[in-house]
Short mmCIF file of C-alpha atoms in Angstrom, two decimals:
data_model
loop_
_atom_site.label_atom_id
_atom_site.label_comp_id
_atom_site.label_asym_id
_atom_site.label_seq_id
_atom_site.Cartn_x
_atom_site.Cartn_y
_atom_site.Cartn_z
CA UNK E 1 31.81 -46.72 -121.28
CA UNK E 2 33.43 -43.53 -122.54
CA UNK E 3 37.12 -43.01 -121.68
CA UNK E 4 37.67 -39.86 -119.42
CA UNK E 5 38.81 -36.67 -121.24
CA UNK E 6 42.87 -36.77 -121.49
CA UNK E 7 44.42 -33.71 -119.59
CA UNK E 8 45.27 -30.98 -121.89
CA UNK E 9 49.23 -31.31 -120.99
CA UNK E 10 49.12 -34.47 -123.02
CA UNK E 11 48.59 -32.92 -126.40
CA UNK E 12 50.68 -33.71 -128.45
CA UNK E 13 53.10 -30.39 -129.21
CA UNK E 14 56.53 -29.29 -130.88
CA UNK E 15 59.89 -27.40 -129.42
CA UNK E 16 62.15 -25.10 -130.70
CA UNK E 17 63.57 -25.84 -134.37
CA UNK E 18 66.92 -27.62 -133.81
CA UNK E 19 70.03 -26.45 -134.83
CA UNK E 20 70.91 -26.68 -138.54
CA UNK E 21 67.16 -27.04 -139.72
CA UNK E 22 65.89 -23.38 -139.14
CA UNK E 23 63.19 -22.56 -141.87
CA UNK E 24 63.00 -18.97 -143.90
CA UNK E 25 59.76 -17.71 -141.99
CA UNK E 26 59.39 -14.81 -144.47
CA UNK E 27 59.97 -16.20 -147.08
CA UNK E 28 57.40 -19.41 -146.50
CA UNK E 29 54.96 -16.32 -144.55
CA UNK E 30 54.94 -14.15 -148.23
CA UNK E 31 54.15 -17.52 -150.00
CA UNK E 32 51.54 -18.88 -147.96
CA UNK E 33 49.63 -15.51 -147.99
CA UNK E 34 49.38 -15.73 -151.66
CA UNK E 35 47.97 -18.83 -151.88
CA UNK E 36 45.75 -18.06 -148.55
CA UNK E 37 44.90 -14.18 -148.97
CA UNK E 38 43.03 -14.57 -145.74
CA UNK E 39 45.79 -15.58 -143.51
CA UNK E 40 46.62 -12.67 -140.97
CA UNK E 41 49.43 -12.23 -138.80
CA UNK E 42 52.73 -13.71 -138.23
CA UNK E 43 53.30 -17.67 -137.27
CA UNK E 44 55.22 -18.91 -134.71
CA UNK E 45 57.29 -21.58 -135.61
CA UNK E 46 58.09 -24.78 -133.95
CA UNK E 47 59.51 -28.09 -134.62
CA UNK E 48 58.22 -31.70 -133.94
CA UNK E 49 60.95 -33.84 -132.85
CA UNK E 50 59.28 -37.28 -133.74
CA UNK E 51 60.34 -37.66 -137.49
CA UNK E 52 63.65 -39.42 -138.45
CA UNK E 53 62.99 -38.50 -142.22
CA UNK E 54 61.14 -35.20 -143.31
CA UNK E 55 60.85 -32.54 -140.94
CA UNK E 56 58.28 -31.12 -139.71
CA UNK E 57 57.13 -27.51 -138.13
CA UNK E 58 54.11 -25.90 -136.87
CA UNK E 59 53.14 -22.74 -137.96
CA UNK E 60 51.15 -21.16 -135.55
CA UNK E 61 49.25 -17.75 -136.72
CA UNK E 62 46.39 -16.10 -134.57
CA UNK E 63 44.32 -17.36 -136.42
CA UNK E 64 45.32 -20.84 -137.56
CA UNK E 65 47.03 -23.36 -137.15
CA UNK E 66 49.21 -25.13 -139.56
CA UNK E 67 51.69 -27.87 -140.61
CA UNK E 68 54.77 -27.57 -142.96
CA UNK E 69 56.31 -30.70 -144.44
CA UNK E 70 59.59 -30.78 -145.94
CA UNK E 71 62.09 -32.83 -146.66
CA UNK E 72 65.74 -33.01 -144.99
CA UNK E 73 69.08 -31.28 -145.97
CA UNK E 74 71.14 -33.72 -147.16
CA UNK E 75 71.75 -36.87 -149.75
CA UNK E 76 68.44 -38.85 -150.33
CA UNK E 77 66.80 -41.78 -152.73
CA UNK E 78 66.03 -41.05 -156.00
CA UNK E 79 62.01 -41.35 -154.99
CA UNK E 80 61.89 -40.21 -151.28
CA UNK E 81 60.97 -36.89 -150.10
CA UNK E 82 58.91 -36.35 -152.53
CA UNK E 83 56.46 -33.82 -151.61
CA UNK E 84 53.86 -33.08 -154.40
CA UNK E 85 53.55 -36.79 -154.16
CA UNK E 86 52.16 -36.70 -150.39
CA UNK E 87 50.33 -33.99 -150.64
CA UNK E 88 48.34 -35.51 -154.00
CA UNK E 89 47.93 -38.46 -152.29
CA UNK E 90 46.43 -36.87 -149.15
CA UNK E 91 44.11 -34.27 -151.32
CA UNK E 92 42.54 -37.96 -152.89
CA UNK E 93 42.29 -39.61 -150.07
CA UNK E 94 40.44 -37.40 -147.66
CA UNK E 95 36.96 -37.47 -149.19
CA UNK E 96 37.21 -41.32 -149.04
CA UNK E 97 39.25 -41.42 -145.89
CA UNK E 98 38.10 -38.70 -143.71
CA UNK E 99 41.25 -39.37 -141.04
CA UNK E 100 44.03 -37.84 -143.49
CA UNK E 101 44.72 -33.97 -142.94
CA UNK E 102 43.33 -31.18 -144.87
CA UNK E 103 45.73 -29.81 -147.56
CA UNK E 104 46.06 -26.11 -148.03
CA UNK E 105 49.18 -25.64 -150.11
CA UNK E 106 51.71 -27.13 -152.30
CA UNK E 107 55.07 -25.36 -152.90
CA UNK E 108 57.54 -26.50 -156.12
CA UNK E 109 58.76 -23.06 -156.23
CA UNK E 110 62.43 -24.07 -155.00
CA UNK E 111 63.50 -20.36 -154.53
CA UNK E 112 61.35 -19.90 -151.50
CA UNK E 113 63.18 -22.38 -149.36
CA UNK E 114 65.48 -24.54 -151.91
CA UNK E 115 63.27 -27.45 -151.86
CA UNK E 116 59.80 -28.79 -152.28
CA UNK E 117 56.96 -28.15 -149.09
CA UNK E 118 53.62 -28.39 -148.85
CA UNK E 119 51.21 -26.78 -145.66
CA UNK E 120 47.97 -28.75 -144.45
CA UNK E 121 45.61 -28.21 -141.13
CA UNK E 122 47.27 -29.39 -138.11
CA UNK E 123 45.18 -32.12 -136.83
CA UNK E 124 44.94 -31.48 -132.81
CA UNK E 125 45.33 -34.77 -130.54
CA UNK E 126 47.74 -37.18 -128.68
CA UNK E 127 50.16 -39.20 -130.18
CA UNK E 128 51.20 -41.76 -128.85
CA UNK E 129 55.00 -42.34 -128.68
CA UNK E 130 57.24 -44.65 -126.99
CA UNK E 131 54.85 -43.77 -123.94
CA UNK E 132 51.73 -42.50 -123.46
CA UNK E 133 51.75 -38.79 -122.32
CA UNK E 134 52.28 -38.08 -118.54
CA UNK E 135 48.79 -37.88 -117.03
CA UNK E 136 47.22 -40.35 -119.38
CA UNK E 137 46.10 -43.37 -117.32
CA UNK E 138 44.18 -46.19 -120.09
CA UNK E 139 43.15 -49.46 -117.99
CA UNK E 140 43.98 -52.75 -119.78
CA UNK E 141 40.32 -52.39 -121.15
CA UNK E 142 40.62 -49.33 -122.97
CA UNK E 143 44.26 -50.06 -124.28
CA UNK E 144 42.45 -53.45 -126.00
CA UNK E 145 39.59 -51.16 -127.06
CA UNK E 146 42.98 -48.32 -128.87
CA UNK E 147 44.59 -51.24 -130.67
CA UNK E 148 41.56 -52.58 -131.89
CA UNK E 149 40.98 -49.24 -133.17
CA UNK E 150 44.04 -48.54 -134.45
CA UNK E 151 43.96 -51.73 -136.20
CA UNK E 152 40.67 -50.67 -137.34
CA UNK E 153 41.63 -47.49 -139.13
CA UNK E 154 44.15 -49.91 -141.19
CA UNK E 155 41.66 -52.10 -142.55
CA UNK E 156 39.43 -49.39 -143.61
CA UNK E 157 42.51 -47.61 -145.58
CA UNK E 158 43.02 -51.32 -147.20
CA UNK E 159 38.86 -51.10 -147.86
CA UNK E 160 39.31 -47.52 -149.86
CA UNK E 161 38.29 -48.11 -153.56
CA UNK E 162 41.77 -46.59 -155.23
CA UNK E 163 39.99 -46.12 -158.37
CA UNK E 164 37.39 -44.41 -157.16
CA UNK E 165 39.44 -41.56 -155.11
CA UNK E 166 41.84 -41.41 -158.33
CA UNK E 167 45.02 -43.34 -157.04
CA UNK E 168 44.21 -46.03 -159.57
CA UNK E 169 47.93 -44.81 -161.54
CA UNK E 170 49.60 -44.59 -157.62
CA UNK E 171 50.97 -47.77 -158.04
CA UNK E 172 53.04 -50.31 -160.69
CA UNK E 173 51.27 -53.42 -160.78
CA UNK E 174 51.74 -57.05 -159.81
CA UNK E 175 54.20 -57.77 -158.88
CA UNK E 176 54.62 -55.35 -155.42
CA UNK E 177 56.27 -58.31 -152.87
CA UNK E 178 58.91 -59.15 -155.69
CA UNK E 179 59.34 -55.38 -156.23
CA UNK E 180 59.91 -53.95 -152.50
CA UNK E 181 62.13 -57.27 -151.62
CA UNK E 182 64.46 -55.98 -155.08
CA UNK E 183 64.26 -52.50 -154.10
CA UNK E 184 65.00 -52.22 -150.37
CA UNK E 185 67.81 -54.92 -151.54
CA UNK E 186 69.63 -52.22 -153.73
CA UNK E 187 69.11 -49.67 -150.87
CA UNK E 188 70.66 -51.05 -148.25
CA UNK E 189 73.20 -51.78 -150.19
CA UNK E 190 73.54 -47.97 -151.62
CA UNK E 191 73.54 -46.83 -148.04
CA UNK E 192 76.15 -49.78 -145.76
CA UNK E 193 78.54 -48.15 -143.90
CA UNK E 194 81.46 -49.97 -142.83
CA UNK E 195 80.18 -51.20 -139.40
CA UNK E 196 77.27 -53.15 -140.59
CA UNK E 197 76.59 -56.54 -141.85
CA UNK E 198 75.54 -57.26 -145.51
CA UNK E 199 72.15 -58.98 -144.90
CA UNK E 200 72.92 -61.14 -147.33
CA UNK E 201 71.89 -63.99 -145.65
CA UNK E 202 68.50 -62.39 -145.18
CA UNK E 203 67.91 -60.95 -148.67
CA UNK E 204 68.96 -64.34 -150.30
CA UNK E 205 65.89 -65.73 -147.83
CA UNK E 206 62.85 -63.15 -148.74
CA UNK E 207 64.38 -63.53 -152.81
CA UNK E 208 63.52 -67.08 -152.50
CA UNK E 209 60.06 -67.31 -150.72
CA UNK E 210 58.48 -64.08 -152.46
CA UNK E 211 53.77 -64.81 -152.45
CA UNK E 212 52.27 -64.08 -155.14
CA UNK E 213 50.22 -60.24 -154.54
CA UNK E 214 47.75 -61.37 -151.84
CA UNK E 215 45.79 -58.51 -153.09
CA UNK E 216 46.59 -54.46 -154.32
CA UNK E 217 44.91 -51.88 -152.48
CA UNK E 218 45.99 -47.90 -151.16
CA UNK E 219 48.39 -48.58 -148.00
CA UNK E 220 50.35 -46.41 -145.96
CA UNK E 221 53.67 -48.17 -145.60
CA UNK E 222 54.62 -46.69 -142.41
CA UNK E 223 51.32 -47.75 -139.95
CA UNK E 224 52.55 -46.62 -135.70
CA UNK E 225 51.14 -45.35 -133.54
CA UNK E 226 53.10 -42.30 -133.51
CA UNK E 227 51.25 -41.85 -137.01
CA UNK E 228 48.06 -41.64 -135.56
CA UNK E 229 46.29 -39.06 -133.66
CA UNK E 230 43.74 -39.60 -130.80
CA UNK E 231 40.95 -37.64 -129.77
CA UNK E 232 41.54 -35.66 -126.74
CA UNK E 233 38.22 -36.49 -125.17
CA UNK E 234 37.93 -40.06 -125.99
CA UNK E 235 41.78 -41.15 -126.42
CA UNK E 236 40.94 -44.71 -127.63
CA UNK E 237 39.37 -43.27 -130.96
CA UNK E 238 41.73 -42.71 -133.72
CA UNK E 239 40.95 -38.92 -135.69
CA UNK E 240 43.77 -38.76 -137.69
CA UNK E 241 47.06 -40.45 -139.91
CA UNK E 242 49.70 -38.73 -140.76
CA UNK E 243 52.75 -39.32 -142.63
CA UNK E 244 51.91 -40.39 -146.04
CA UNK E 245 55.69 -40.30 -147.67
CA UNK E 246 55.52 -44.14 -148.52
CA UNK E 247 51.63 -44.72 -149.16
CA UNK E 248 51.27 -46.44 -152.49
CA UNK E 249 49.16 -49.06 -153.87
CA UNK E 250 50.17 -52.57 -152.78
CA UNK E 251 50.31 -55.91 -151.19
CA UNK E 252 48.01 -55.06 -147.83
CA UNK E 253 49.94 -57.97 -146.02
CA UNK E 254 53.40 -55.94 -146.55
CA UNK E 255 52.03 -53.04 -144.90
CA UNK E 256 51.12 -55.10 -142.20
CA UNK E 257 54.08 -56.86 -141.75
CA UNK E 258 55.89 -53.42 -142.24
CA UNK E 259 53.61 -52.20 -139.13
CA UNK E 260 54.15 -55.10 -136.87
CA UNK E 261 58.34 -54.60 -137.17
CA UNK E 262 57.48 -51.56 -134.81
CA UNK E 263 55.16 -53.57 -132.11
CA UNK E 264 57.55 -54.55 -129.53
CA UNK E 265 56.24 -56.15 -126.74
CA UNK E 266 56.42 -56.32 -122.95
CA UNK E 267 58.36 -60.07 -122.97
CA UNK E 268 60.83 -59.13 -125.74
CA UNK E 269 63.94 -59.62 -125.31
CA UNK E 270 65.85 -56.62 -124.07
CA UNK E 271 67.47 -55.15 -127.01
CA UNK E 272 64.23 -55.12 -128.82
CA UNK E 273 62.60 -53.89 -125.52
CA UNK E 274 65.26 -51.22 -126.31
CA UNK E 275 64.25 -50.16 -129.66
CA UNK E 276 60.22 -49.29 -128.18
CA UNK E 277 58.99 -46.02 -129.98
CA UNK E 278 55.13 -46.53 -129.43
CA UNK E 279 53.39 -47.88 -126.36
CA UNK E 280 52.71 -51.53 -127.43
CA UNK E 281 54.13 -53.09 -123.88
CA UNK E 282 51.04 -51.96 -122.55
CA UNK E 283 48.63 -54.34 -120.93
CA UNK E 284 46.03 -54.67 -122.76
CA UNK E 285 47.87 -54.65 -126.06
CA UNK E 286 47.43 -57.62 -128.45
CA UNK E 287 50.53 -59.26 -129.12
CA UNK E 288 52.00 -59.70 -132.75
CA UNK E 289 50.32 -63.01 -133.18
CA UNK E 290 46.90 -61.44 -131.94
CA UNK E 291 47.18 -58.59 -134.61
CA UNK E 292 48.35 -60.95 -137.17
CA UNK E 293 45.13 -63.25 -136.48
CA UNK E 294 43.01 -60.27 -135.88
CA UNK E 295 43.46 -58.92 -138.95
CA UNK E 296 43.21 -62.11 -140.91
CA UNK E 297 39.64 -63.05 -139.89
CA UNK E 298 38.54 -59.29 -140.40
CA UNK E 299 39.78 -58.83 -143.98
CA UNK E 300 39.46 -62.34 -145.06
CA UNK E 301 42.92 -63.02 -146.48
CA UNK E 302 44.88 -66.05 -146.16
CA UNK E 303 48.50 -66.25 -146.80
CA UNK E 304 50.14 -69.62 -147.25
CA UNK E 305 52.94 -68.05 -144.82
CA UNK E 306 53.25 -65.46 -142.32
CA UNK E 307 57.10 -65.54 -141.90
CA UNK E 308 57.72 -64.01 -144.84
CA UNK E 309 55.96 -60.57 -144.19
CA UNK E 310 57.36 -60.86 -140.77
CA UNK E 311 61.12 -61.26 -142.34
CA UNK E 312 60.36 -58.62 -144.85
CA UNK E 313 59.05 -56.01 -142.41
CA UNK E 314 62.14 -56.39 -140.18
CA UNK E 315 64.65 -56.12 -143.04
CA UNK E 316 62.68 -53.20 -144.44
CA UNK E 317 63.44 -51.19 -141.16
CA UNK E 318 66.89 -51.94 -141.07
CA UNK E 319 67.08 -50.44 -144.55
CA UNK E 320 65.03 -47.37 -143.41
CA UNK E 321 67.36 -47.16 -140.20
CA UNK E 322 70.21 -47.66 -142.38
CA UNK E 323 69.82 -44.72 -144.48
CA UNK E 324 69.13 -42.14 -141.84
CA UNK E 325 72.13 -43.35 -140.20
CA UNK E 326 73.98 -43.19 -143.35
CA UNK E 327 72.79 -39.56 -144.03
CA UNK E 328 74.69 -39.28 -139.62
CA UNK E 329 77.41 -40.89 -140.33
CA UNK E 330 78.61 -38.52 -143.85
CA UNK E 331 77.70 -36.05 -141.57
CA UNK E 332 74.53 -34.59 -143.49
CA UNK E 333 72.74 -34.19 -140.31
CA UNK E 334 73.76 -33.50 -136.53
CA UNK E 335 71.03 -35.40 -135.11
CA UNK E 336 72.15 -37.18 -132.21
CA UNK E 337 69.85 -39.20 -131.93
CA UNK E 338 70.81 -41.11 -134.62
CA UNK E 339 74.32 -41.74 -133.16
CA UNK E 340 73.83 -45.33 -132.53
CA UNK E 341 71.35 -46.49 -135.35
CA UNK E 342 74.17 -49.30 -136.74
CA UNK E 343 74.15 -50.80 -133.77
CA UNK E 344 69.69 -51.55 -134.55
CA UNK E 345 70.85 -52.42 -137.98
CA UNK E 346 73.40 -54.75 -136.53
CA UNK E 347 70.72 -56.61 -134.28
CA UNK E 348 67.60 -56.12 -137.15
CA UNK E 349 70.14 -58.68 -139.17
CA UNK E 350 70.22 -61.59 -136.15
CA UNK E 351 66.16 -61.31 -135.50
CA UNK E 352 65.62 -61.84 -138.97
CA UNK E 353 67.56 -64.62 -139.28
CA UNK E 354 66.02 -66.44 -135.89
CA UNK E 355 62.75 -65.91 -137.20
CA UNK E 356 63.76 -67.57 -140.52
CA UNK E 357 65.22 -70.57 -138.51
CA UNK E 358 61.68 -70.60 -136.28
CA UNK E 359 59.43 -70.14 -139.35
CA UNK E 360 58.24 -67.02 -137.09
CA UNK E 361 57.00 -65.73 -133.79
#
């Protein structure tokens, strides 16, 4: 049965640019209109408030509607941000992978706004954040019948043939489990503030019980729901993925785990219930073991542990959480929302160790 149209309110939509992150509309307005002579008129320009890393406007002219990426003021790593990188990997994608967003433009010219951006087709939908939108009602039925889907659109990335969309060179190799554990090792440790514990415990743990590559395909490295965008008139279906920054070729199994550090669910305990950004309390919702199992038996893999990925993913968001809140607390951005992110770092360190000490959920 087809789910009933969502109402338009619940589209998903940006707000005014916040304070410190205004963009140079004439300047990014005279470049665009070289590189798309047809573009007429003047864009409004909006923010969307969902990313913690780059930021992200609309650009709305009369006549289209647009997206500019770009990446924040401020410190960084040596291989984030980087935005000819995204938008290649997009442009090789889409003809296998008909869900990414169309690219239009890729700016390296720094003097038009001091750093790297790139402008694709906005994608029109709902997102899905920590809730779904006000005036979206999904029975338990058709919230099974969205995470299936979702779930869905993450196998079929894992199914693209790299070499035949030309992302053969995207990554380095065997050797991706050993290489992420290393590398999100030396970040977190680049970016601990004083108020945080040193993991070490933890890292010590996923050095020691590091697979073998499972398998290398494309993946996206940072799979929510607030990365995918539902149709309007069918909510359950999946028509886009955004957010590309980390896609690479890799160990499918780290993506996954790297997802499923996100899916909180409704009998969590209540600091994790705490940390909720997409709607995975829902009933209806598999639970971590279900998606886990689910996509097992679909792809055919079999790990000789799931604990590990499960470790791994957790540790990996502390890292990710750690640097934005490292970026806060030198003062490189006025976010507030990031105000309290050592505190998630702080409790990221204890689940990891009680999953260790259960051998997982």
């Amino acid at each position: 049965m087809a789910t009933h149209a969502a109402p338009k309110s619940t589209l998903d939509s940006p707000s005014s640019v916040r304070a410190g992150e205004e963009l140079n509309v004439p300047a990014v307005d005279a470049w665009l209109k070289k590189q798309v002579p047809t573009l007429e008129g003047l864009p409004t320009v909006t923010q969307f408030s969902g990313g913690a890393s780059n930021w992200t406007y609309r650009l709305k002219y009369p006549k289209r509607d647009l997206i500019l990426r770009r990446p924040p003021a401020g410190t960084k790593a040596k291989s984030a941000h980087d935005m000819s990188r995204e938008y290649r990997v997009q442009k090789a994608l889409r003809p296998a992978y008909p869900f990414v967003p169309e690219m239009v433009a890729l700016c390296q010219d720094a003097s038009v706004i001091g750093a790297d951006f790139y402008v694709m087709e906005r994608i029109e939908g709902i997102i899905p954040r920590a809730n779904m939108p006000r005036g979206m009602n999904l029975s338990a039925g058709e919230t099974r019948k969205l995470c299936v889907n979702v779930i869905d659109k993450l196998l079929e990335l894992h199914a693209v043939d790299a070499q035949a969309v030309g992302l053969s060179s995207l990554g380095k190799g065997a050797g991706y489990p050993r290489r992420q554990v290393e590398g999100w090792s030396d970040r977190y440790e680049k970016a601990r503030t004083w108020n945080v514990p040193n993991f070490k415990y933890v890292r010590d743990w996923l050095k020691d019980h590091i697979p073998d590559d499972i398998a290398t395909c494309v993946i996206h490295n940072d799979w929510r729901f607030d990365n995918v965008v539902l149709d309007p008139g069918e909510p359950t279906q999946v028509i886009g993925v955004l957010d590309w920054e980390m896609a690479t070729l890799g160990d499918p199994l780290m993506d996954l785990g790297s997802a499923l550090a996100y899916w909180v669910e409704s009998d969590d305990d209540l600091f994790m219930r705490a940390t909720r950004r997409q709607p995975t309390h829902m009933p209806g919702m598999m639970s971590r073991r279900e998606v886990v199992d689910y996509y097992l038996q679909r792809s055919g893999l079999k790990p000789a542990s799931w604990t590990f990925y499960e470790v791994f993913g957790i540790f990996r968001l502390a890292g990710i959480i750690q640097q934005i809140y490292y970026r806060y607390h030198h003062k490189q951005t006025r976010n507030p929302a990031f105000k309290n992110f050592w505190t998630l770092v702080t409790y990221y360190d204890w689940r990891c160790k009680r999953l260790i000490k259960k051998g997982g959920r």
